[in-house]
Amino acid sequence: MIGDSMSDLEKLVVLSFDEVYISHDICFDKAAQQVLGPHKTVQVVMARGLCKSWKQPIFYSYDTPMTKDILNEIITKLLLISGFLVVAVVSDMGTTNMGMWKSMGISYTNSSFKHPSLDRNIHVLADVPHLIKLIRNNYLDHGFVFLYGIGEKFIGKNIFQSLLMAQGKSEMRFTYKVTDHHLNVRGAQRQKVKTAVQLFSRTVSKAIQYYADKNLAKPLHKFTTNGR
Protein backbone atom coordinates (compact mmCIF):
# COMPACT_ATOMS: atom_id res chain seq x y z
CA MET A 1 0.00 0.00 0.00
CA ILE A 2 1.15 3.55 -0.72
CA GLY A 3 2.99 4.96 2.27
CA ASP A 4 3.84 1.61 3.90
CA SER A 5 7.56 2.35 3.60
CA MET A 6 7.23 5.86 5.06
CA SER A 7 7.66 6.81 8.69
CA ASP A 8 4.99 8.63 10.69
CA LEU A 9 7.02 11.82 10.39
CA GLU A 10 7.18 11.48 6.61
CA LYS A 11 3.40 11.02 6.52
CA LEU A 12 2.66 14.46 7.96
CA VAL A 13 0.74 16.23 5.21
CA VAL A 14 -0.15 19.76 4.19
CA LEU A 15 -3.05 20.01 1.73
CA SER A 16 -3.24 22.84 -0.78
CA PHE A 17 -6.22 23.40 -3.04
CA ASP A 18 -7.13 25.85 -5.76
CA GLU A 19 -9.92 26.38 -8.25
CA VAL A 20 -8.27 26.73 -11.66
CA TYR A 21 -9.97 28.32 -14.65
CA ILE A 22 -9.77 26.14 -17.75
CA SER A 23 -10.66 26.36 -21.43
CA HIS A 24 -14.43 26.29 -21.91
CA ASP A 25 -14.26 23.62 -24.62
CA ILE A 26 -15.82 20.25 -25.39
CA CYS A 27 -13.58 17.27 -26.16
CA PHE A 28 -14.00 13.55 -26.75
CA ASP A 29 -12.01 11.03 -24.70
CA LYS A 30 -11.39 8.12 -27.08
CA ALA A 31 -10.10 5.79 -24.37
CA ALA A 32 -13.13 6.29 -22.13
CA GLN A 33 -15.52 6.82 -25.04
CA GLN A 34 -17.11 9.85 -23.46
CA VAL A 35 -17.59 13.55 -24.07
CA LEU A 36 -15.89 15.90 -21.61
CA GLY A 37 -16.92 19.48 -20.99
CA PRO A 38 -17.64 22.19 -21.33
CA HIS A 39 -16.33 23.17 -17.90
CA LYS A 40 -15.35 26.51 -16.46
CA THR A 41 -13.11 25.49 -13.56
CA VAL A 42 -11.44 22.48 -11.98
CA GLN A 43 -10.84 22.13 -8.25
CA VAL A 44 -7.44 20.54 -7.61
CA VAL A 45 -6.14 19.28 -4.26
CA MET A 46 -2.43 18.61 -3.76
CA ALA A 47 -0.91 16.69 -0.85
CA ARG A 48 2.62 17.67 0.16
CA GLY A 49 4.94 16.26 2.79
CA LEU A 50 5.67 18.57 5.70
CA CYS A 51 8.90 16.87 6.83
CA LYS A 52 9.84 15.07 3.61
CA SER A 53 10.03 16.40 0.06
CA TRP A 54 7.15 14.79 -1.83
CA LYS A 55 3.89 15.92 -3.37
CA GLN A 56 0.97 14.27 -5.12
CA PRO A 57 -2.32 15.48 -6.65
CA ILE A 58 -5.06 13.51 -4.90
CA PHE A 59 -8.35 15.07 -5.99
CA TYR A 60 -9.92 16.99 -8.84
CA SER A 61 -13.48 17.88 -9.75
CA TYR A 62 -14.91 20.13 -12.43
CA ASP A 63 -16.99 23.19 -11.52
CA THR A 64 -16.86 22.28 -7.83
CA PRO A 65 -16.08 24.83 -5.12
CA MET A 66 -14.30 23.47 -2.08
CA THR A 67 -16.62 22.77 0.84
CA LYS A 68 -16.26 21.63 4.43
CA ASP A 69 -17.67 18.18 3.59
CA ILE A 70 -15.34 17.60 0.63
CA LEU A 71 -12.30 18.69 2.62
CA ASN A 72 -13.18 16.52 5.63
CA GLU A 73 -13.76 13.51 3.36
CA ILE A 74 -10.32 13.92 1.77
CA ILE A 75 -8.65 14.29 5.17
CA THR A 76 -10.41 11.19 6.52
CA LYS A 77 -9.58 9.02 3.49
CA LEU A 78 -5.90 9.97 3.66
CA LEU A 79 -5.79 8.81 7.28
CA LEU A 80 -7.83 5.61 6.94
CA ILE A 81 -6.41 4.34 3.64
CA SER A 82 -2.72 5.14 4.00
CA GLY A 83 -2.19 6.62 7.45
CA PHE A 84 -1.34 10.11 6.21
CA LEU A 85 -2.02 12.77 8.83
CA VAL A 86 -3.10 16.19 7.58
CA VAL A 87 -1.78 18.91 9.88
CA ALA A 88 -2.52 22.00 7.78
CA VAL A 89 -4.40 23.22 4.71
CA VAL A 90 -3.50 26.10 2.42
CA SER A 91 -5.72 28.05 0.03
CA ASP A 92 -6.10 31.49 -1.44
CA MET A 93 -8.60 33.96 -0.05
CA GLY A 94 -11.14 33.78 -2.86
CA THR A 95 -14.82 34.32 -2.13
CA THR A 96 -15.77 30.62 -2.07
CA ASN A 97 -12.79 29.69 0.10
CA MET A 98 -13.55 32.47 2.55
CA GLY A 99 -17.10 31.14 2.77
CA MET A 100 -15.75 27.68 3.56
CA TRP A 101 -13.41 29.12 6.20
CA LYS A 102 -16.37 30.83 7.83
CA SER A 103 -18.40 27.60 7.84
CA MET A 104 -15.51 25.93 9.70
CA GLY A 105 -15.24 28.71 12.26
CA ILE A 106 -12.00 30.14 10.85
CA SER A 107 -11.35 33.81 11.60
CA TYR A 108 -8.50 36.15 12.49
CA THR A 109 -8.84 34.95 16.10
CA ASN A 110 -9.12 31.23 15.27
CA SER A 111 -6.87 29.67 12.63
CA SER A 112 -7.63 25.97 13.08
CA PHE A 113 -10.44 23.41 13.02
CA LYS A 114 -10.90 19.93 14.46
CA HIS A 115 -9.64 16.91 12.55
CA PRO A 116 -12.77 14.98 11.42
CA SER A 117 -11.44 11.68 12.82
CA LEU A 118 -8.96 12.60 15.55
CA ASP A 119 -8.86 14.77 18.64
CA ARG A 120 -6.42 17.30 17.22
CA ASN A 121 -6.47 20.56 15.27
CA ILE A 122 -5.70 21.22 11.62
CA HIS A 123 -4.25 24.65 10.91
CA VAL A 124 -5.51 26.88 8.10
CA LEU A 125 -3.01 29.04 6.22
CA ALA A 126 -3.56 31.72 3.60
CA ASP A 127 -1.71 31.31 0.32
CA VAL A 128 1.28 33.67 0.60
CA PRO A 129 1.28 35.08 -2.97
CA HIS A 130 -2.44 35.86 -2.72
CA LEU A 131 -1.90 37.40 0.71
CA ILE A 132 0.88 39.66 -0.60
CA LYS A 133 -1.39 40.88 -3.41
CA LEU A 134 -4.18 41.71 -0.97
CA ILE A 135 -1.79 43.52 1.36
CA ARG A 136 -0.43 45.56 -1.56
CA ASN A 137 -3.93 46.41 -2.83
CA ASN A 138 -5.13 47.46 0.62
CA TYR A 139 -2.00 49.54 1.17
CA LEU A 140 -2.35 51.41 -2.11
CA ASP A 141 -6.10 51.93 -1.61
CA HIS A 142 -6.18 52.86 2.07
CA GLY A 143 -2.67 52.86 3.55
CA PHE A 144 -1.61 51.36 6.88
CA VAL A 145 -2.05 52.68 10.40
CA PHE A 146 0.65 51.63 12.88
CA LEU A 147 0.34 51.98 16.64
CA TYR A 148 3.34 53.50 18.44
CA GLY A 149 2.91 53.75 22.19
CA ILE A 150 -0.18 55.87 22.71
CA GLY A 151 -0.14 57.33 19.21
CA GLU A 152 -0.82 56.25 15.65
CA LYS A 153 1.11 56.72 12.44
CA PHE A 154 -0.42 56.57 8.97
CA ILE A 155 1.73 55.33 6.11
CA GLY A 156 0.37 55.58 2.58
CA LYS A 157 1.65 55.18 -0.94
CA ASN A 158 3.07 58.70 -0.76
CA ILE A 159 6.16 57.04 0.74
CA PHE A 160 6.83 55.24 -2.54
CA GLN A 161 5.90 58.31 -4.56
CA SER A 162 8.47 60.33 -2.62
CA LEU A 163 11.09 57.66 -3.24
CA LEU A 164 10.48 57.69 -6.99
CA MET A 165 10.60 61.49 -7.07
CA ALA A 166 13.85 61.56 -5.07
CA GLN A 167 15.52 59.13 -7.47
CA GLY A 168 14.26 60.83 -10.61
CA LYS A 169 14.93 59.17 -13.96
CA SER A 170 18.58 58.37 -13.33
CA GLU A 171 19.83 55.08 -14.72
CA MET A 172 21.72 54.58 -11.44
CA ARG A 173 18.65 54.68 -9.20
CA PHE A 174 18.39 52.04 -6.49
CA THR A 175 14.92 50.77 -7.36
CA TYR A 176 15.20 50.69 -11.14
CA LYS A 177 12.51 47.98 -11.36
CA VAL A 178 9.88 50.03 -9.52
CA THR A 179 7.94 52.68 -11.46
CA ASP A 180 4.66 54.57 -11.24
CA HIS A 181 3.09 51.48 -12.77
CA HIS A 182 3.59 49.68 -9.44
CA LEU A 183 1.56 52.35 -7.63
CA ASN A 184 -1.32 52.62 -10.11
CA VAL A 185 -2.43 49.03 -10.57
CA ARG A 186 -5.90 48.59 -12.05
CA GLY A 187 -8.07 45.67 -13.11
CA ALA A 188 -6.13 42.51 -13.89
CA GLN A 189 -2.88 44.20 -12.83
CA ARG A 190 -4.06 43.94 -9.21
CA GLN A 191 -3.75 40.15 -9.52
CA LYS A 192 -0.06 40.15 -10.43
CA VAL A 193 2.22 38.89 -7.68
CA LYS A 194 5.44 40.08 -9.29
CA THR A 195 4.73 43.80 -8.98
CA ALA A 196 3.52 43.39 -5.38
CA VAL A 197 6.71 41.56 -4.37
CA GLN A 198 8.89 44.14 -6.13
CA LEU A 199 7.14 46.97 -4.30
CA PHE A 200 7.64 45.35 -0.88
CA SER A 201 11.15 44.11 -1.62
CA ARG A 202 14.22 44.48 0.58
CA THR A 203 15.79 46.68 -2.10
CA VAL A 204 12.96 49.21 -1.85
CA SER A 205 13.15 49.12 1.94
CA LYS A 206 16.88 49.82 1.87
CA ALA A 207 16.40 52.64 -0.63
CA ILE A 208 13.79 54.31 1.60
CA GLN A 209 16.12 54.03 4.59
CA TYR A 210 19.07 55.43 2.62
CA TYR A 211 17.22 58.52 1.39
CA ALA A 212 15.77 59.08 4.86
CA ASP A 213 19.14 58.79 6.61
CA LYS A 214 20.68 61.24 4.15
CA ASN A 215 17.65 63.51 4.57
CA LEU A 216 17.29 63.60 0.79
CA ALA A 217 13.52 63.27 0.94
CA LYS A 218 11.72 64.72 3.96
CA PRO A 219 8.55 62.58 3.63
CA LEU A 220 10.76 59.48 3.85
CA HIS A 221 12.73 60.82 6.79
CA LYS A 222 9.50 61.48 8.64
CA PHE A 223 8.24 57.90 8.43
CA THR A 224 11.41 55.88 9.08
CA THR A 225 12.72 54.66 12.40
CA ASN A 226 15.32 57.38 12.69
CA GLY A 227 12.77 60.01 11.79
CA ARG A 228 10.16 59.33 14.48
mmCIF file of C-alpha atoms in Angstrom:
data_model
loop_
_atom_site.group_PDB
_atom_site.id
_atom_site.type_symbol
_atom_site.label_atom_id
_atom_site.label_comp_id
_atom_site.label_asym_id
_atom_site.label_seq_id
_atom_site.Cartn_x
_atom_site.Cartn_y
_atom_site.Cartn_z
ATOM 1 C CA MET A 1 0.000 0.000 0.000
ATOM 2 C CA ILE A 2 1.155 3.552 -0.718
ATOM 3 C CA GLY A 3 2.989 4.958 2.274
ATOM 4 C CA ASP A 4 3.837 1.609 3.896
ATOM 5 C CA SER A 5 7.557 2.351 3.603
ATOM 6 C CA MET A 6 7.226 5.855 5.058
ATOM 7 C CA SER A 7 7.659 6.806 8.691
ATOM 8 C CA ASP A 8 4.989 8.625 10.690
ATOM 9 C CA LEU A 9 7.019 11.824 10.390
ATOM 10 C CA GLU A 10 7.177 11.484 6.614
ATOM 11 C CA LYS A 11 3.399 11.025 6.520
ATOM 12 C CA LEU A 12 2.664 14.455 7.964
ATOM 13 C CA VAL A 13 0.741 16.232 5.213
ATOM 14 C CA VAL A 14 -0.150 19.765 4.188
ATOM 15 C CA LEU A 15 -3.052 20.015 1.732
ATOM 16 C CA SER A 16 -3.243 22.840 -0.781
ATOM 17 C CA PHE A 17 -6.217 23.403 -3.042
ATOM 18 C CA ASP A 18 -7.125 25.848 -5.758
ATOM 19 C CA GLU A 19 -9.924 26.385 -8.247
ATOM 20 C CA VAL A 20 -8.265 26.735 -11.658
ATOM 21 C CA TYR A 21 -9.971 28.319 -14.647
ATOM 22 C CA ILE A 22 -9.769 26.143 -17.753
ATOM 23 C CA SER A 23 -10.656 26.356 -21.434
ATOM 24 C CA HIS A 24 -14.427 26.289 -21.906
ATOM 25 C CA ASP A 25 -14.263 23.617 -24.618
ATOM 26 C CA ILE A 26 -15.820 20.249 -25.386
ATOM 27 C CA CYS A 27 -13.579 17.270 -26.158
ATOM 28 C CA PHE A 28 -14.002 13.546 -26.750
ATOM 29 C CA ASP A 29 -12.007 11.034 -24.697
ATOM 30 C CA LYS A 30 -11.392 8.122 -27.081
ATOM 31 C CA ALA A 31 -10.099 5.794 -24.367
ATOM 32 C CA ALA A 32 -13.133 6.290 -22.128
ATOM 33 C CA GLN A 33 -15.518 6.825 -25.041
ATOM 34 C CA GLN A 34 -17.113 9.854 -23.459
ATOM 35 C CA VAL A 35 -17.586 13.546 -24.072
ATOM 36 C CA LEU A 36 -15.893 15.896 -21.612
ATOM 37 C CA GLY A 37 -16.923 19.478 -20.994
ATOM 38 C CA PRO A 38 -17.645 22.194 -21.332
ATOM 39 C CA HIS A 39 -16.326 23.168 -17.901
ATOM 40 C CA LYS A 40 -15.352 26.513 -16.461
ATOM 41 C CA THR A 41 -13.107 25.486 -13.561
ATOM 42 C CA VAL A 42 -11.444 22.477 -11.980
ATOM 43 C CA GLN A 43 -10.843 22.132 -8.252
ATOM 44 C CA VAL A 44 -7.443 20.538 -7.609
ATOM 45 C CA VAL A 45 -6.136 19.284 -4.263
ATOM 46 C CA MET A 46 -2.428 18.607 -3.759
ATOM 47 C CA ALA A 47 -0.910 16.686 -0.849
ATOM 48 C CA ARG A 48 2.616 17.672 0.160
ATOM 49 C CA GLY A 49 4.944 16.257 2.791
ATOM 50 C CA LEU A 50 5.674 18.570 5.704
ATOM 51 C CA CYS A 51 8.896 16.870 6.830
ATOM 52 C CA LYS A 52 9.840 15.073 3.611
ATOM 53 C CA SER A 53 10.027 16.400 0.059
ATOM 54 C CA TRP A 54 7.153 14.786 -1.832
ATOM 55 C CA LYS A 55 3.886 15.925 -3.371
ATOM 56 C CA GLN A 56 0.969 14.273 -5.116
ATOM 57 C CA PRO A 57 -2.316 15.480 -6.650
ATOM 58 C CA ILE A 58 -5.059 13.513 -4.897
ATOM 59 C CA PHE A 59 -8.350 15.068 -5.991
ATOM 60 C CA TYR A 60 -9.920 16.987 -8.840
ATOM 61 C CA SER A 61 -13.477 17.880 -9.747
ATOM 62 C CA TYR A 62 -14.915 20.131 -12.427
ATOM 63 C CA ASP A 63 -16.992 23.187 -11.519
ATOM 64 C CA THR A 64 -16.863 22.283 -7.829
ATOM 65 C CA PRO A 65 -16.080 24.834 -5.124
ATOM 66 C CA MET A 66 -14.298 23.466 -2.076
ATOM 67 C CA THR A 67 -16.622 22.766 0.840
ATOM 68 C CA LYS A 68 -16.262 21.628 4.429
ATOM 69 C CA ASP A 69 -17.673 18.183 3.588
ATOM 70 C CA ILE A 70 -15.335 17.601 0.625
ATOM 71 C CA LEU A 71 -12.297 18.688 2.621
ATOM 72 C CA ASN A 72 -13.181 16.517 5.625
ATOM 73 C CA GLU A 73 -13.762 13.514 3.363
ATOM 74 C CA ILE A 74 -10.318 13.917 1.773
ATOM 75 C CA ILE A 75 -8.646 14.289 5.173
ATOM 76 C CA THR A 76 -10.413 11.189 6.519
ATOM 77 C CA LYS A 77 -9.578 9.024 3.491
ATOM 78 C CA LEU A 78 -5.902 9.967 3.665
ATOM 79 C CA LEU A 79 -5.795 8.809 7.281
ATOM 80 C CA LEU A 80 -7.834 5.614 6.937
ATOM 81 C CA ILE A 81 -6.410 4.337 3.641
ATOM 82 C CA SER A 82 -2.718 5.142 4.004
ATOM 83 C CA GLY A 83 -2.186 6.617 7.452
ATOM 84 C CA PHE A 84 -1.340 10.111 6.211
ATOM 85 C CA LEU A 85 -2.019 12.767 8.831
ATOM 86 C CA VAL A 86 -3.104 16.194 7.584
ATOM 87 C CA VAL A 87 -1.777 18.910 9.884
ATOM 88 C CA ALA A 88 -2.520 22.003 7.778
ATOM 89 C CA VAL A 89 -4.403 23.216 4.711
ATOM 90 C CA VAL A 90 -3.497 26.104 2.417
ATOM 91 C CA SER A 91 -5.715 28.049 0.026
ATOM 92 C CA ASP A 92 -6.099 31.488 -1.441
ATOM 93 C CA MET A 93 -8.603 33.958 -0.049
ATOM 94 C CA GLY A 94 -11.140 33.780 -2.860
ATOM 95 C CA THR A 95 -14.822 34.316 -2.131
ATOM 96 C CA THR A 96 -15.774 30.624 -2.068
ATOM 97 C CA ASN A 97 -12.794 29.688 0.099
ATOM 98 C CA MET A 98 -13.551 32.469 2.554
ATOM 99 C CA GLY A 99 -17.103 31.140 2.766
ATOM 100 C CA MET A 100 -15.751 27.684 3.555
ATOM 101 C CA TRP A 101 -13.412 29.118 6.199
ATOM 102 C CA LYS A 102 -16.372 30.831 7.827
ATOM 103 C CA SER A 103 -18.402 27.598 7.843
ATOM 104 C CA MET A 104 -15.512 25.931 9.703
ATOM 105 C CA GLY A 105 -15.237 28.711 12.264
ATOM 106 C CA ILE A 106 -12.002 30.140 10.853
ATOM 107 C CA SER A 107 -11.353 33.812 11.598
ATOM 108 C CA TYR A 108 -8.497 36.148 12.495
ATOM 109 C CA THR A 109 -8.843 34.954 16.098
ATOM 110 C CA ASN A 110 -9.125 31.235 15.271
ATOM 111 C CA SER A 111 -6.871 29.670 12.633
ATOM 112 C CA SER A 112 -7.627 25.972 13.076
ATOM 113 C CA PHE A 113 -10.440 23.413 13.016
ATOM 114 C CA LYS A 114 -10.900 19.933 14.462
ATOM 115 C CA HIS A 115 -9.644 16.914 12.548
ATOM 116 C CA PRO A 116 -12.766 14.983 11.417
ATOM 117 C CA SER A 117 -11.439 11.676 12.822
ATOM 118 C CA LEU A 118 -8.956 12.599 15.546
ATOM 119 C CA ASP A 119 -8.855 14.772 18.636
ATOM 120 C CA ARG A 120 -6.424 17.305 17.218
ATOM 121 C CA ASN A 121 -6.472 20.559 15.272
ATOM 122 C CA ILE A 122 -5.697 21.221 11.617
ATOM 123 C CA HIS A 123 -4.249 24.650 10.915
ATOM 124 C CA VAL A 124 -5.509 26.881 8.103
ATOM 125 C CA LEU A 125 -3.007 29.043 6.220
ATOM 126 C CA ALA A 126 -3.560 31.716 3.598
ATOM 127 C CA ASP A 127 -1.708 31.306 0.323
ATOM 128 C CA VAL A 128 1.279 33.666 0.604
ATOM 129 C CA PRO A 129 1.285 35.079 -2.968
ATOM 130 C CA HIS A 130 -2.437 35.865 -2.718
ATOM 131 C CA LEU A 131 -1.900 37.403 0.707
ATOM 132 C CA ILE A 132 0.875 39.659 -0.601
ATOM 133 C CA LYS A 133 -1.387 40.884 -3.409
ATOM 134 C CA LEU A 134 -4.184 41.712 -0.967
ATOM 135 C CA ILE A 135 -1.786 43.523 1.365
ATOM 136 C CA ARG A 136 -0.433 45.563 -1.560
ATOM 137 C CA ASN A 137 -3.926 46.407 -2.826
ATOM 138 C CA ASN A 138 -5.131 47.465 0.618
ATOM 139 C CA TYR A 139 -1.996 49.537 1.174
ATOM 140 C CA LEU A 140 -2.351 51.411 -2.111
ATOM 141 C CA ASP A 141 -6.099 51.933 -1.608
ATOM 142 C CA HIS A 142 -6.183 52.860 2.073
ATOM 143 C CA GLY A 143 -2.668 52.863 3.552
ATOM 144 C CA PHE A 144 -1.610 51.355 6.878
ATOM 145 C CA VAL A 145 -2.045 52.681 10.399
ATOM 146 C CA PHE A 146 0.651 51.634 12.880
ATOM 147 C CA LEU A 147 0.342 51.984 16.640
ATOM 148 C CA TYR A 148 3.338 53.504 18.437
ATOM 149 C CA GLY A 149 2.909 53.752 22.191
ATOM 150 C CA ILE A 150 -0.179 55.870 22.714
ATOM 151 C CA GLY A 151 -0.142 57.333 19.211
ATOM 152 C CA GLU A 152 -0.823 56.254 15.649
ATOM 153 C CA LYS A 153 1.115 56.724 12.441
ATOM 154 C CA PHE A 154 -0.425 56.565 8.974
ATOM 155 C CA ILE A 155 1.734 55.328 6.110
ATOM 156 C CA GLY A 156 0.367 55.580 2.577
ATOM 157 C CA LYS A 157 1.648 55.176 -0.941
ATOM 158 C CA ASN A 158 3.066 58.702 -0.765
ATOM 159 C CA ILE A 159 6.158 57.039 0.738
ATOM 160 C CA PHE A 160 6.829 55.238 -2.537
ATOM 161 C CA GLN A 161 5.902 58.308 -4.564
ATOM 162 C CA SER A 162 8.471 60.333 -2.616
ATOM 163 C CA LEU A 163 11.092 57.657 -3.236
ATOM 164 C CA LEU A 164 10.476 57.695 -6.985
ATOM 165 C CA MET A 165 10.603 61.489 -7.067
ATOM 166 C CA ALA A 166 13.846 61.560 -5.072
ATOM 167 C CA GLN A 167 15.521 59.133 -7.469
ATOM 168 C CA GLY A 168 14.257 60.828 -10.606
ATOM 169 C CA LYS A 169 14.933 59.166 -13.960
ATOM 170 C CA SER A 170 18.578 58.375 -13.325
ATOM 171 C CA GLU A 171 19.834 55.075 -14.717
ATOM 172 C CA MET A 172 21.720 54.582 -11.440
ATOM 173 C CA ARG A 173 18.650 54.683 -9.200
ATOM 174 C CA PHE A 174 18.386 52.037 -6.489
ATOM 175 C CA THR A 175 14.919 50.769 -7.365
ATOM 176 C CA TYR A 176 15.196 50.690 -11.142
ATOM 177 C CA LYS A 177 12.509 47.982 -11.363
ATOM 178 C CA VAL A 178 9.882 50.034 -9.520
ATOM 179 C CA THR A 179 7.943 52.676 -11.463
ATOM 180 C CA ASP A 180 4.663 54.574 -11.238
ATOM 181 C CA HIS A 181 3.085 51.476 -12.768
ATOM 182 C CA HIS A 182 3.594 49.675 -9.443
ATOM 183 C CA LEU A 183 1.559 52.348 -7.633
ATOM 184 C CA ASN A 184 -1.316 52.618 -10.107
ATOM 185 C CA VAL A 185 -2.432 49.028 -10.567
ATOM 186 C CA ARG A 186 -5.901 48.585 -12.050
ATOM 187 C CA GLY A 187 -8.071 45.668 -13.105
ATOM 188 C CA ALA A 188 -6.128 42.508 -13.893
ATOM 189 C CA GLN A 189 -2.884 44.205 -12.827
ATOM 190 C CA ARG A 190 -4.059 43.942 -9.210
ATOM 191 C CA GLN A 191 -3.752 40.155 -9.521
ATOM 192 C CA LYS A 192 -0.057 40.154 -10.425
ATOM 193 C CA VAL A 193 2.219 38.886 -7.677
ATOM 194 C CA LYS A 194 5.440 40.078 -9.289
ATOM 195 C CA THR A 195 4.728 43.799 -8.976
ATOM 196 C CA ALA A 196 3.524 43.390 -5.380
ATOM 197 C CA VAL A 197 6.709 41.560 -4.374
ATOM 198 C CA GLN A 198 8.885 44.138 -6.129
ATOM 199 C CA LEU A 199 7.135 46.974 -4.305
ATOM 200 C CA PHE A 200 7.636 45.354 -0.883
ATOM 201 C CA SER A 201 11.154 44.114 -1.620
ATOM 202 C CA ARG A 202 14.220 44.478 0.578
ATOM 203 C CA THR A 203 15.788 46.679 -2.103
ATOM 204 C CA VAL A 204 12.956 49.211 -1.850
ATOM 205 C CA SER A 205 13.151 49.124 1.943
ATOM 206 C CA LYS A 206 16.884 49.821 1.873
ATOM 207 C CA ALA A 207 16.402 52.645 -0.629
ATOM 208 C CA ILE A 208 13.794 54.312 1.600
ATOM 209 C CA GLN A 209 16.118 54.028 4.594
ATOM 210 C CA TYR A 210 19.070 55.428 2.624
ATOM 211 C CA TYR A 211 17.224 58.520 1.388
ATOM 212 C CA ALA A 212 15.769 59.077 4.859
ATOM 213 C CA ASP A 213 19.140 58.788 6.615
ATOM 214 C CA LYS A 214 20.678 61.239 4.146
ATOM 215 C CA ASN A 215 17.654 63.514 4.570
ATOM 216 C CA LEU A 216 17.289 63.601 0.792
ATOM 217 C CA ALA A 217 13.519 63.271 0.942
ATOM 218 C CA LYS A 218 11.719 64.716 3.961
ATOM 219 C CA PRO A 219 8.555 62.576 3.630
ATOM 220 C CA LEU A 220 10.764 59.479 3.849
ATOM 221 C CA HIS A 221 12.735 60.816 6.792
ATOM 222 C CA LYS A 222 9.498 61.476 8.642
ATOM 223 C CA PHE A 223 8.244 57.903 8.428
ATOM 224 C CA THR A 224 11.412 55.881 9.078
ATOM 225 C CA THR A 225 12.718 54.656 12.404
ATOM 226 C CA ASN A 226 15.321 57.376 12.688
ATOM 227 C CA GLY A 227 12.773 60.011 11.794
ATOM 228 C CA ARG A 228 10.156 59.334 14.479
#
